[in-house]
PDB file of C-alpha atoms in Angstrom:
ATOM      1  CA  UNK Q   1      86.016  25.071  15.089  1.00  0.00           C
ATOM      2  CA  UNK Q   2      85.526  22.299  12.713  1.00  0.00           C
ATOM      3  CA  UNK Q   3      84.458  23.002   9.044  1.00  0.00           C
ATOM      4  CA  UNK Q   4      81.252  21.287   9.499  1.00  0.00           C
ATOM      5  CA  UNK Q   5      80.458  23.491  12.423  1.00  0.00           C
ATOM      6  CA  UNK Q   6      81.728  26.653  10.309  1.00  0.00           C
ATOM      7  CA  UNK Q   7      78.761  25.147   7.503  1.00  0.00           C
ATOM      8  CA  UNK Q   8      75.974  24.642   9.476  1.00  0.00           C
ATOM      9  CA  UNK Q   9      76.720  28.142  11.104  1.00  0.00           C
ATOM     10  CA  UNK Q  10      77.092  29.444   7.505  1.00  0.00           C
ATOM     11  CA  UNK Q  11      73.924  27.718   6.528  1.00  0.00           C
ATOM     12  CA  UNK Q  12      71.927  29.228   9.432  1.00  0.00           C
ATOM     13  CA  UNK Q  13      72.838  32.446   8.887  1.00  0.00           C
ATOM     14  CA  UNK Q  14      71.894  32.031   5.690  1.00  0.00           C
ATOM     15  CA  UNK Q  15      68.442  31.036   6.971  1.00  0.00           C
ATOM     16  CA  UNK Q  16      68.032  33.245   9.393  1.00  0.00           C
ATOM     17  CA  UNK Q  17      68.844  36.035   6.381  1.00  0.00           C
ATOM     18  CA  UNK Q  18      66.407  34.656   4.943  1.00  0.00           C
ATOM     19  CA  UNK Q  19      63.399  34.637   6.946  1.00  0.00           C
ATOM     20  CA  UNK Q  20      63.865  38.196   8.192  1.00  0.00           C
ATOM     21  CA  UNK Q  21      64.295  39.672   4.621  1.00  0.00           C
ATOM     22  CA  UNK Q  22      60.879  41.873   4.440  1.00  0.00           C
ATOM     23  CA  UNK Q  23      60.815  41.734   0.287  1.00  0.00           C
ATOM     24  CA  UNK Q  24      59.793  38.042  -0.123  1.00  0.00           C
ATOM     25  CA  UNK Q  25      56.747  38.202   2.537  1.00  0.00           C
ATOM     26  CA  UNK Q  26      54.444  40.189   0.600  1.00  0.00           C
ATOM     27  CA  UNK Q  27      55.513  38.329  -2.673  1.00  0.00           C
ATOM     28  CA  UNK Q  28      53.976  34.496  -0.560  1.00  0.00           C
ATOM     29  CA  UNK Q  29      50.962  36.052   0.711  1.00  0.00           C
ATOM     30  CA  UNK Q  30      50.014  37.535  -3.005  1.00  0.00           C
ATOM     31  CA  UNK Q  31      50.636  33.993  -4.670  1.00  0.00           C
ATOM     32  CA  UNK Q  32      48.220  32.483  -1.466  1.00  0.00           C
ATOM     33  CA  UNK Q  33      45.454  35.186  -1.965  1.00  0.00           C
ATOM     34  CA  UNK Q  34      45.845  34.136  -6.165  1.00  0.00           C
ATOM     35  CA  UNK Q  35      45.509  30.861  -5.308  1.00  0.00           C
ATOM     36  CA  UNK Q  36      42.141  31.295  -3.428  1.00  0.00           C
ATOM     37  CA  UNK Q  37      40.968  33.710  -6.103  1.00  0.00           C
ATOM     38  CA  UNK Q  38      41.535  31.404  -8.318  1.00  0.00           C
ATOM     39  CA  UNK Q  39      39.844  28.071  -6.483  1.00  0.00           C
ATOM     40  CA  UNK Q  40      37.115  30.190  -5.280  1.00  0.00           C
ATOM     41  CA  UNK Q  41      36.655  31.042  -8.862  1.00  0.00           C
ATOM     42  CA  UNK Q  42      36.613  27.145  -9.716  1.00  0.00           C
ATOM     43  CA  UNK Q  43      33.936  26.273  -7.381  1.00  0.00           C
ATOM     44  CA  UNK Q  44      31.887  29.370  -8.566  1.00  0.00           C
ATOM     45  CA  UNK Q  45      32.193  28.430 -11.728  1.00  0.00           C
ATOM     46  CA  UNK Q  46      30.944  24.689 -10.437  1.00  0.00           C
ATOM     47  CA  UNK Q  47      28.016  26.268  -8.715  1.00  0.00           C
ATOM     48  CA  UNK Q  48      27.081  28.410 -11.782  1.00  0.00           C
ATOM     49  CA  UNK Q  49      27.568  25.144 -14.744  1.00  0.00           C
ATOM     50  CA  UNK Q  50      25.453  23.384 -12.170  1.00  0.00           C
ATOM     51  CA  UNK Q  51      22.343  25.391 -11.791  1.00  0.00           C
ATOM     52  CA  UNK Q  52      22.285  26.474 -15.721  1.00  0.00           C
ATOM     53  CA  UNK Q  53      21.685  22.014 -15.891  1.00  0.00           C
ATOM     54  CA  UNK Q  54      19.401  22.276 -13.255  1.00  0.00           C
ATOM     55  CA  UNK Q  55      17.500  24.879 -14.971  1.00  0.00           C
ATOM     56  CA  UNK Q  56      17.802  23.324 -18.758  1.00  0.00           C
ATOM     57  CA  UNK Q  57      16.025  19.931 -17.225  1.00  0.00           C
ATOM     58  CA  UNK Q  58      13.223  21.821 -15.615  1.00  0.00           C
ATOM     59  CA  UNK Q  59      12.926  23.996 -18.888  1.00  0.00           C
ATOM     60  CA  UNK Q  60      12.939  20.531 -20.461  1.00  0.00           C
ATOM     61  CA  UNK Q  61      10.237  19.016 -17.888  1.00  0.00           C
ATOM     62  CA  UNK Q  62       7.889  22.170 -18.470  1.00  0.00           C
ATOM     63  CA  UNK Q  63       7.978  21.943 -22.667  1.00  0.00           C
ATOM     64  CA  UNK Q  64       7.042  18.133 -22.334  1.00  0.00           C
ATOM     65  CA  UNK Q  65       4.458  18.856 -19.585  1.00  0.00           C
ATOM     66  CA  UNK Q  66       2.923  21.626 -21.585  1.00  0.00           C
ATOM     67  CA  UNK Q  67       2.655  19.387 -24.863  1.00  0.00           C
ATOM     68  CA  UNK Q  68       1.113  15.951 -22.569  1.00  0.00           C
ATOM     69  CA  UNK Q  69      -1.395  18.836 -20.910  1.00  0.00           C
ATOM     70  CA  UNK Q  70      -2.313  20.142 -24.868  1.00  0.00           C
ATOM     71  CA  UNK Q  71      -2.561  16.689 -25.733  1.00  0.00           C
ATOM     72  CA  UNK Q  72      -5.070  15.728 -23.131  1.00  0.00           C
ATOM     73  CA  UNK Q  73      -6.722  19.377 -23.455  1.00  0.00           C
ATOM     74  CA  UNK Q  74      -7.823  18.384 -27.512  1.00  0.00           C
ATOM     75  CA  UNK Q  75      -8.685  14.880 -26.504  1.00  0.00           C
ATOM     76  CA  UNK Q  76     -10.978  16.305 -23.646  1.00  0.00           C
ATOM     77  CA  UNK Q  77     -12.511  18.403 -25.726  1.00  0.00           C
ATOM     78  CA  UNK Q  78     -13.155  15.649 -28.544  1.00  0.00           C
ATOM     79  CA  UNK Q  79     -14.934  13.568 -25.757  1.00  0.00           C
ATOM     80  CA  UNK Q  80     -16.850  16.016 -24.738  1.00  0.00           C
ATOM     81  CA  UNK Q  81     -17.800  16.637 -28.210  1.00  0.00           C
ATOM     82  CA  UNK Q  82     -19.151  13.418 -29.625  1.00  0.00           C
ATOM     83  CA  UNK Q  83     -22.319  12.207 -27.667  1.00  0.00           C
ATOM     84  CA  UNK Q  84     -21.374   9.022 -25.620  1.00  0.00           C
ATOM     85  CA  UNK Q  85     -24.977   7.358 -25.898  1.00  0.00           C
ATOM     86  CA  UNK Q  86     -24.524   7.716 -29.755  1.00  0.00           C
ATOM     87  CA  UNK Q  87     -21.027   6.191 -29.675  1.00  0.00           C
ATOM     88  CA  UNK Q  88     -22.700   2.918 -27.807  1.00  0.00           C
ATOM     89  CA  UNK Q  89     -25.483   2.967 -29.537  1.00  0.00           C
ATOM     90  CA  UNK Q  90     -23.229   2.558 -32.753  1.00  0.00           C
ATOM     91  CA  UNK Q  91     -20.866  -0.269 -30.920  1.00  0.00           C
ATOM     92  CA  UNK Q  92     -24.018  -2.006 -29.975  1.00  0.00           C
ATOM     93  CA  UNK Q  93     -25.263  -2.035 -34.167  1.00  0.00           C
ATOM     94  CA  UNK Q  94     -21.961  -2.894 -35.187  1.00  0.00           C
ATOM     95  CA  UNK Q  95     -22.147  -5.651 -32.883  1.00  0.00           C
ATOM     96  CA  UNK Q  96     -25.739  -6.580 -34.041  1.00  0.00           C
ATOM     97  CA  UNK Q  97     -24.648  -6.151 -37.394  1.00  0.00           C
ATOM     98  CA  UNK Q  98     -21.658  -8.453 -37.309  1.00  0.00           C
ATOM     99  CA  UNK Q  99     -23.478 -11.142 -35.408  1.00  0.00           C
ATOM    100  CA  UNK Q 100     -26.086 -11.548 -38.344  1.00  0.00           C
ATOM    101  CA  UNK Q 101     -23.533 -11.087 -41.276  1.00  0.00           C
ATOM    102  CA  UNK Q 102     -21.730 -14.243 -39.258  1.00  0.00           C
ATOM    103  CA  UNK Q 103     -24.597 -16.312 -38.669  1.00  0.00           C
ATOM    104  CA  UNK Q 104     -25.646 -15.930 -42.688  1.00  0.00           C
ATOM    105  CA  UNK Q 105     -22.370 -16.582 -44.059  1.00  0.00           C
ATOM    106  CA  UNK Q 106     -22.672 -19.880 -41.909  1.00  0.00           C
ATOM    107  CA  UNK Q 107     -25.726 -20.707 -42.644  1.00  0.00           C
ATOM    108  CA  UNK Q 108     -24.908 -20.068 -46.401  1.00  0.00           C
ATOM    109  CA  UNK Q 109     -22.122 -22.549 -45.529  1.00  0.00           C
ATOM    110  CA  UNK Q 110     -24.595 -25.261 -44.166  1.00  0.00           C
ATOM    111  CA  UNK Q 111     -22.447 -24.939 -40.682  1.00  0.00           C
ATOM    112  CA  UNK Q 112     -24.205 -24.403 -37.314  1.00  0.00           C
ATOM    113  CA  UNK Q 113     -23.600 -21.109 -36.221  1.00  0.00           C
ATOM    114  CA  UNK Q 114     -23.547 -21.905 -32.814  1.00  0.00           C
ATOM    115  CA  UNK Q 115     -21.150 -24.951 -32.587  1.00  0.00           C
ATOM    116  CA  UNK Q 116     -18.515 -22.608 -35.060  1.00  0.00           C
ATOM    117  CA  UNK Q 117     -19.010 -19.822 -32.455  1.00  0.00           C
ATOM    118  CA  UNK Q 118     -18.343 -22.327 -29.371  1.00  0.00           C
ATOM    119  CA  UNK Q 119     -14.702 -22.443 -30.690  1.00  0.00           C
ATOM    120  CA  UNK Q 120     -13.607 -19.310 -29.313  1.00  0.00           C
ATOM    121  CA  UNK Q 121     -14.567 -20.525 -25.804  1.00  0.00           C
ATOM    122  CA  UNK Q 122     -13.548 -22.763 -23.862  1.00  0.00           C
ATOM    123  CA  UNK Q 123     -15.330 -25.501 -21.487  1.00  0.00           C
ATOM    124  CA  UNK Q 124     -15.199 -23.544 -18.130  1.00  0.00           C
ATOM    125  CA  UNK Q 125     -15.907 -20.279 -19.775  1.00  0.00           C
ATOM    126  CA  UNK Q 126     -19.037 -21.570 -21.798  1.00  0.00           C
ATOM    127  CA  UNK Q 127     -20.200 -23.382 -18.087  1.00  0.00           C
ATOM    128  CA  UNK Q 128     -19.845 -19.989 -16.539  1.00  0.00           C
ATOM    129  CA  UNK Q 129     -21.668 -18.478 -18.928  1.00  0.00           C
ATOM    130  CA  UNK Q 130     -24.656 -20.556 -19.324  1.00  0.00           C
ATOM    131  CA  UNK Q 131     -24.892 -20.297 -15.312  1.00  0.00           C
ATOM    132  CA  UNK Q 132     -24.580 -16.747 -15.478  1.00  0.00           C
ATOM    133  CA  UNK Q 133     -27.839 -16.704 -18.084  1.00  0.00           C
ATOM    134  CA  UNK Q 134     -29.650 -18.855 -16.300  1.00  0.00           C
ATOM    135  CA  UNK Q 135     -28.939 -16.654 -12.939  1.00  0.00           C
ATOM    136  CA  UNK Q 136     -30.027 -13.893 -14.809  1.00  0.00           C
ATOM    137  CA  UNK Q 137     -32.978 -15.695 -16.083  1.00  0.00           C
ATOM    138  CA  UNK Q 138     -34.135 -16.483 -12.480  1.00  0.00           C
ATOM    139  CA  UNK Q 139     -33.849 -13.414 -11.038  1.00  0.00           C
ATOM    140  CA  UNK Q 140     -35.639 -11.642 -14.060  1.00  0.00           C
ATOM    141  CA  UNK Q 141     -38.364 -14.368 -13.671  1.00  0.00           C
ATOM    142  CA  UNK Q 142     -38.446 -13.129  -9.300  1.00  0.00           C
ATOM    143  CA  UNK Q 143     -38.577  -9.732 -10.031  1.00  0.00           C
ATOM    144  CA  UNK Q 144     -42.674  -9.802 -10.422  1.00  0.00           C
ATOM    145  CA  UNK Q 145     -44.975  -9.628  -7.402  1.00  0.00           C
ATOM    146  CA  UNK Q 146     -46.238 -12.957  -7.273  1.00  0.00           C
ATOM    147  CA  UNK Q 147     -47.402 -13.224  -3.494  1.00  0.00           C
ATOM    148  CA  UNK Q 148     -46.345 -11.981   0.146  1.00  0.00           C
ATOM    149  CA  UNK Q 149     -44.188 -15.083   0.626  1.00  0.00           C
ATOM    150  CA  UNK Q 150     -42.207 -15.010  -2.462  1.00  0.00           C
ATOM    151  CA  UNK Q 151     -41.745 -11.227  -1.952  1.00  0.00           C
ATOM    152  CA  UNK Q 152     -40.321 -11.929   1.655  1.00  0.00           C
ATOM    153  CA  UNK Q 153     -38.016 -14.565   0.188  1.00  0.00           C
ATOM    154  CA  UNK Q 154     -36.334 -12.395  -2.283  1.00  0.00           C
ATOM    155  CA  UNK Q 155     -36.130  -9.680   0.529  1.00  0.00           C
ATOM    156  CA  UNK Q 156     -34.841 -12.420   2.470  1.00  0.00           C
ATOM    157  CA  UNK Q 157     -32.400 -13.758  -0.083  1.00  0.00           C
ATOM    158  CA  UNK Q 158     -31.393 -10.166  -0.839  1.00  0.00           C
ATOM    159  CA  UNK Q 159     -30.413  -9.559   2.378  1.00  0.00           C
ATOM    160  CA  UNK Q 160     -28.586 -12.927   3.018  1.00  0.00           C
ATOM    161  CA  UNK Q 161     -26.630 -12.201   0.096  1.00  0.00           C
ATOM    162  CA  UNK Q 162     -25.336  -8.755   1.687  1.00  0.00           C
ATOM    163  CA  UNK Q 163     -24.007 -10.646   4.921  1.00  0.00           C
ATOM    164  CA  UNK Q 164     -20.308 -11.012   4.695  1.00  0.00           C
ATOM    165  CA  UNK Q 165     -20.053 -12.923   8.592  1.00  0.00           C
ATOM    166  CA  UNK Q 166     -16.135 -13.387   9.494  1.00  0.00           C
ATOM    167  CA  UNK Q 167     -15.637 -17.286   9.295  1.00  0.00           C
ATOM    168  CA  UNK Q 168     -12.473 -17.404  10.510  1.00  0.00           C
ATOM    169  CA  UNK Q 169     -13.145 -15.368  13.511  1.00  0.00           C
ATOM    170  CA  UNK Q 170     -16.205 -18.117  14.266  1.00  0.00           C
ATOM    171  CA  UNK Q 171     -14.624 -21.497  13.697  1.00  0.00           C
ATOM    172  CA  UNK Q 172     -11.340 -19.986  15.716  1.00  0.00           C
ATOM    173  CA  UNK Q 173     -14.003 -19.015  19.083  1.00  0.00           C
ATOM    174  CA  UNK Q 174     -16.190 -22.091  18.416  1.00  0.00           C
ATOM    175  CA  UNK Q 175     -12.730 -24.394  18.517  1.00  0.00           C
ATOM    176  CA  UNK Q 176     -11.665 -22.316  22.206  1.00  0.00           C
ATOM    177  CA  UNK Q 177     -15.013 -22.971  23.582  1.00  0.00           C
ATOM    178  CA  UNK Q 178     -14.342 -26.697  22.265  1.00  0.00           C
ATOM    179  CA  UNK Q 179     -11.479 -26.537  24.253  1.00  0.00           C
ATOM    180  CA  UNK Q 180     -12.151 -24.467  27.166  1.00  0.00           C
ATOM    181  CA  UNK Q 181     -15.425 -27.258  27.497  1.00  0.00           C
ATOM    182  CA  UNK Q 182     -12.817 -30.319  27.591  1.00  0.00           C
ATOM    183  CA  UNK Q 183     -10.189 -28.345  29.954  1.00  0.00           C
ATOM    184  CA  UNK Q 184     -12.994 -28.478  32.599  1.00  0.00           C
ATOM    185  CA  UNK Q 185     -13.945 -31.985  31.967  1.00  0.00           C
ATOM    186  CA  UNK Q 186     -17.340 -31.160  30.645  1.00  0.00           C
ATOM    187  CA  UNK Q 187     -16.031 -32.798  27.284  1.00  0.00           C
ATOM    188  CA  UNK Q 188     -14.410 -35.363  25.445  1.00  0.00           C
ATOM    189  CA  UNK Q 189     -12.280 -34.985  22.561  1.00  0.00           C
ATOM    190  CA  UNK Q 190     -13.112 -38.290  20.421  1.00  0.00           C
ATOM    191  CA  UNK Q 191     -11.153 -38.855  17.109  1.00  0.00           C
ATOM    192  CA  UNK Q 192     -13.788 -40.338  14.471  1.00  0.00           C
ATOM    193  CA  UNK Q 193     -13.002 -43.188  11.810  1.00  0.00           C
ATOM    194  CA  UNK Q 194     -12.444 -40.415   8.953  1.00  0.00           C
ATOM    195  CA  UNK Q 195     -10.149 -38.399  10.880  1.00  0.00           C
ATOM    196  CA  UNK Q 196     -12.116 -35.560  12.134  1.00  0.00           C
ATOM    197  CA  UNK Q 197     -12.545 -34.749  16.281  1.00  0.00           C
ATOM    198  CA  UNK Q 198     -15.972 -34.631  17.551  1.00  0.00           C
ATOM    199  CA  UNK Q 199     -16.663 -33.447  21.070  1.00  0.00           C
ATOM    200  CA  UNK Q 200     -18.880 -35.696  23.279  1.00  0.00           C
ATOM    201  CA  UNK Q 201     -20.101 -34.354  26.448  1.00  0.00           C
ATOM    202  CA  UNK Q 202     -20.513 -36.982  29.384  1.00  0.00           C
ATOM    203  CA  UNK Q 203     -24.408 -38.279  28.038  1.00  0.00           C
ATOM    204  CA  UNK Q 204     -22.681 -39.431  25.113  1.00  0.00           C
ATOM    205  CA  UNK Q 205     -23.784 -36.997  22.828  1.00  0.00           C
ATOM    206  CA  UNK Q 206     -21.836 -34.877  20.059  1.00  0.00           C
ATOM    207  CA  UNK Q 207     -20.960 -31.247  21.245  1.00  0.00           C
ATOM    208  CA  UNK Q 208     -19.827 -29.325  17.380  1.00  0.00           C
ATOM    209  CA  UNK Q 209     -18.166 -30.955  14.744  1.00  0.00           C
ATOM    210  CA  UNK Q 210     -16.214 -28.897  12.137  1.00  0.00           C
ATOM    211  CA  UNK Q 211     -19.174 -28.131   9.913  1.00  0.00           C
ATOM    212  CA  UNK Q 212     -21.466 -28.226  13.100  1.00  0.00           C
ATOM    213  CA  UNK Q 213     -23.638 -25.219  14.180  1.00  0.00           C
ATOM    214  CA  UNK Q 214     -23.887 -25.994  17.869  1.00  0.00           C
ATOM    215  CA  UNK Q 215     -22.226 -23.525  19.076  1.00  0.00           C
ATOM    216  CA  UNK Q 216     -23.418 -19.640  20.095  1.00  0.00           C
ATOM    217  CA  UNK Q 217     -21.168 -16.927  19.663  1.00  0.00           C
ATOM    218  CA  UNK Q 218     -21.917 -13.778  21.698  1.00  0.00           C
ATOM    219  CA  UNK Q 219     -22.209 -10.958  18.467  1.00  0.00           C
ATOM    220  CA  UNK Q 220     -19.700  -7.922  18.983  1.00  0.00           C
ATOM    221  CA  UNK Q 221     -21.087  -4.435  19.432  1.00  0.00           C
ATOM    222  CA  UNK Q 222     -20.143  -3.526  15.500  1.00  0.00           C
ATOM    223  CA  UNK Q 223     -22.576  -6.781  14.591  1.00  0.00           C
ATOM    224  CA  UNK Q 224     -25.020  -4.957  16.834  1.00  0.00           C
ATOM    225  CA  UNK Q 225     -24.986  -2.004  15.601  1.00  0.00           C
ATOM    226  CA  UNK Q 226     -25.232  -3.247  12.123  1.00  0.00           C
ATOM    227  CA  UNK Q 227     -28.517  -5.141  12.854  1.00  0.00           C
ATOM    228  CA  UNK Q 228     -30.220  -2.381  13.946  1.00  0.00           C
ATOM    229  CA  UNK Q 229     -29.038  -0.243  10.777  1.00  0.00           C
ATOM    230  CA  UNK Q 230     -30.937  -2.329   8.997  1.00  0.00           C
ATOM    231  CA  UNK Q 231     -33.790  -2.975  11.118  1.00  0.00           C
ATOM    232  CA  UNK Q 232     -33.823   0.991  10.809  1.00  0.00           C
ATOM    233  CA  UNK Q 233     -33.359   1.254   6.737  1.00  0.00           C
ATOM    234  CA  UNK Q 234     -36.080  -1.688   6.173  1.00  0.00           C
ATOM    235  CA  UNK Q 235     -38.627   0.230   8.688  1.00  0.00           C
ATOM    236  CA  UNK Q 236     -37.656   3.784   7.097  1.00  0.00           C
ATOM    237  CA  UNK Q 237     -38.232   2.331   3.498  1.00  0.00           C
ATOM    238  CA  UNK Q 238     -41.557   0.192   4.728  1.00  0.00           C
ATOM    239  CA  UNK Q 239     -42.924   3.899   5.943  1.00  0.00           C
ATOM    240  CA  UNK Q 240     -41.678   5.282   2.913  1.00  0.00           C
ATOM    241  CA  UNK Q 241     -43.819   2.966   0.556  1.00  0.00           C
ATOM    242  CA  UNK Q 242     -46.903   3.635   3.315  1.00  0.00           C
ATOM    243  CA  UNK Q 243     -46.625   7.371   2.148  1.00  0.00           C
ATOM    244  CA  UNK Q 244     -46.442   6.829  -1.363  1.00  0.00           C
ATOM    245  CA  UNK Q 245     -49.458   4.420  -1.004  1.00  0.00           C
ATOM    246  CA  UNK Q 246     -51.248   7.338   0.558  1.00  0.00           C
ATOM    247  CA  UNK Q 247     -51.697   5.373   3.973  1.00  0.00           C
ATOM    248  CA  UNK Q 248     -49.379   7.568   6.099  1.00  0.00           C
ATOM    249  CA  UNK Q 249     -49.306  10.678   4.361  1.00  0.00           C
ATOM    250  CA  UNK Q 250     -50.768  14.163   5.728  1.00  0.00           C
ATOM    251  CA  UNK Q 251     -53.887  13.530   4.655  1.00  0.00           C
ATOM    252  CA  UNK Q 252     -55.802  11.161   6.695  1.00  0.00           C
ATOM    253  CA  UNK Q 253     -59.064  10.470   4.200  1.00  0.00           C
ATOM    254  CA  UNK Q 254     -57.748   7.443   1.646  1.00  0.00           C
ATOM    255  CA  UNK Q 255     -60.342   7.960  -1.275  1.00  0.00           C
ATOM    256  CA  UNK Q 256     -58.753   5.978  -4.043  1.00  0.00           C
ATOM    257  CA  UNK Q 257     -57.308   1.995  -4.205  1.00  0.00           C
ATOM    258  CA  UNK Q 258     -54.575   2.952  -6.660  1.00  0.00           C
ATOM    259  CA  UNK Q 259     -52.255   5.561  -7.886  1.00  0.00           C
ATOM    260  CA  UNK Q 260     -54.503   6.191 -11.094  1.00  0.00           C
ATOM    261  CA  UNK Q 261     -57.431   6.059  -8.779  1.00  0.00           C
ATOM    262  CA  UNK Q 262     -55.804   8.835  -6.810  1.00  0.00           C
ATOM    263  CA  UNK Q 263     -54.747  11.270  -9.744  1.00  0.00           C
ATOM    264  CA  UNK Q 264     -58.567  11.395 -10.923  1.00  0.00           C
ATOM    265  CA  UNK Q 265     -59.905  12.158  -7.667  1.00  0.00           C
ATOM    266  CA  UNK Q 266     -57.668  15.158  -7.430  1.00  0.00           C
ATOM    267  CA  UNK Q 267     -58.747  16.265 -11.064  1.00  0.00           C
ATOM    268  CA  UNK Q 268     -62.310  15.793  -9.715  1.00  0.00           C
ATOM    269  CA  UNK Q 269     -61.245  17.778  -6.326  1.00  0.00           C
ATOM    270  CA  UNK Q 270     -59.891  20.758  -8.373  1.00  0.00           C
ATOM    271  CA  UNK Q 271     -63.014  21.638 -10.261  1.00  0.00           C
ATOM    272  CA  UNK Q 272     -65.846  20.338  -7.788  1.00  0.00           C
ATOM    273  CA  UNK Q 273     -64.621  20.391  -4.322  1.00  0.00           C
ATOM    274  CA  UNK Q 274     -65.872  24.509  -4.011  1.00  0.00           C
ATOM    275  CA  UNK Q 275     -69.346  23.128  -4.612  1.00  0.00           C
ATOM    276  CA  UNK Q 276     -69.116  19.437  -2.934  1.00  0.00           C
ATOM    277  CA  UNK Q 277     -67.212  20.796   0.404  1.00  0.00           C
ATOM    278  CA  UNK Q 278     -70.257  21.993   2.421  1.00  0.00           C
ATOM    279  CA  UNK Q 279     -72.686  18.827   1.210  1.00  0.00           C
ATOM    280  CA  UNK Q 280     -69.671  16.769   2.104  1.00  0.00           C
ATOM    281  CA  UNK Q 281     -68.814  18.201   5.417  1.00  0.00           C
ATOM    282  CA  UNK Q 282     -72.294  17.967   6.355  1.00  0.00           C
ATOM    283  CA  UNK Q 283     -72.432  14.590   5.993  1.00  0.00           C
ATOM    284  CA  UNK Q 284     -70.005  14.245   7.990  1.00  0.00           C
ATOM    285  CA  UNK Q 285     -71.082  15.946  10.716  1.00  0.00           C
ATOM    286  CA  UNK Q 286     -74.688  14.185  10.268  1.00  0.00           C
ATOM    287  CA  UNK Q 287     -76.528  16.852   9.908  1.00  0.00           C
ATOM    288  CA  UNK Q 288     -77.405  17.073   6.287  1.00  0.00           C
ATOM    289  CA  UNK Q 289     -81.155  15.574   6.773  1.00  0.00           C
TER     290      UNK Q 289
END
């Protein structure tokens, strides 16, 4: 035997020894249990430092809540205190009041009022505005009854302005029937002098232009639909005003021409009609001579 064989025979002996001594077992498994104690304490410790800042920022979101919510508590009750038709009525003196002290101290000035206040506007907004007043001065002028024909026009008007039709949607069909038309031959694309395309059908004669109105469009269901709501609400509000008028109410005998008319005629009803009822209904019937 060699003396390197005799050491690494000594050495695992020595090993061997080692391992099977029962004292040093107990001694690694208490320093592995410490060491989980101790990172199981770390990460509770983690946990616990983490909700306490969880729960600080929600304390913290609470106390600012509660102060915005008493904030807008006092100011609530400080709009519901003051009267809001006093408050404009007040903005609308001040504003009365400011215009006249402006136009005196100009005046007192020898400068015209108007042109100084002009300054603060410019072109486009003073055009806007004087269409805007005169807008409003036309439709205050059609809001009388003249006659049957001007009322139908503003009814008309009115309800012209209330269409919102789908342009896009018309001019995009109206340019596929175009197209559809000159597929089968029917139709000519022609280019004009300007630039636009004009349709010509075999007599010669011009189909649509861009801006045309040749061209029928079959209405959807929903366009339908809406036409009759409104052939509805104008027939509902046209029986409406023959009730208040008296002509299609539950009471078939119209005795007065007007709504003053009709409010003496019930006074007169209340006190006299227990003494004219029988003269009246005899008359009626024919048989009073």
């Amino acid at each position: 035997m060699t003396e390197a064989d005799a050491i690494d025979k000594r050495e695992e002996e020595t090993a061997g020894s080692s391992s099977n001594d029962p004292s040093k077992a107990p001694v690694e498994k208490e320093e592995e249990e410490e060491e989980e104690e101790r990172a199981e304490a770390t990460a509770a410790a983690a946990a616990a430092a983490e909700r306490v800042s969880r729960f600080q920022a929600l304390q913290a979101r609470a106390k600012k809540a509660g102060s915005h919510n008493l904030k807008e508590a006092a100011a609530e009750s400080q709009r519901l205190g003051v009267d809001q038709g006093q408050l404009a009525a007040m903005a609308r003196r001040h504003a009365t009041a400011s215009h006249k002290l402006l136009k005196a101290e100009a005046e007192a000035d020898g400068d015209d009022f108007e042109r100084k206040r002009a300054w603060d506007w410019t072109v486009e907004e003073s055009d806007r505005w004087d269409r805007r007043m005169a807008k409003k001065a036309r439709n205050r002028d059609g809001v009388a009854f003249a006659d049957y024909h001007q009322q139908s026009n503003a009814v008309y008007k009115r309800q012209i302005k209330a269409i919102r039709p789908d342009l896009e949607a018309y001019q995009r069909a109206k340019d596929e029937a175009v197209q559809r038309a000159a597929e089968s031959g029917n139709l000519e694309i022609v280019e004009t002098e300007d630039g636009e395309l004009v349709a010509v059908d075999r007599d010669g004669r011009s189909y649509s232009t861009a801006d045309g109105v040749g061209f029928v469009d079959k209405p959807d269901k929903a366009a339908v639909d809406r036409l009759v709501n409104d052939l509805k609400k104008a027939d509902d509000a046209r029986m409406r005003k023959r009730r208040d008028r008296g002509k299609g109410g539950d009471d078939p005998d119209v005795t007065f021409i007007n709504d003053k008319n009709k409010q003496f005629n019930q006074k007169l009803a209340r006190f006299y009609n227990k003494y004219t009822t029988e003269i009246r209904e005899s008359f009626e019937r024919g048989t009073a001579i």
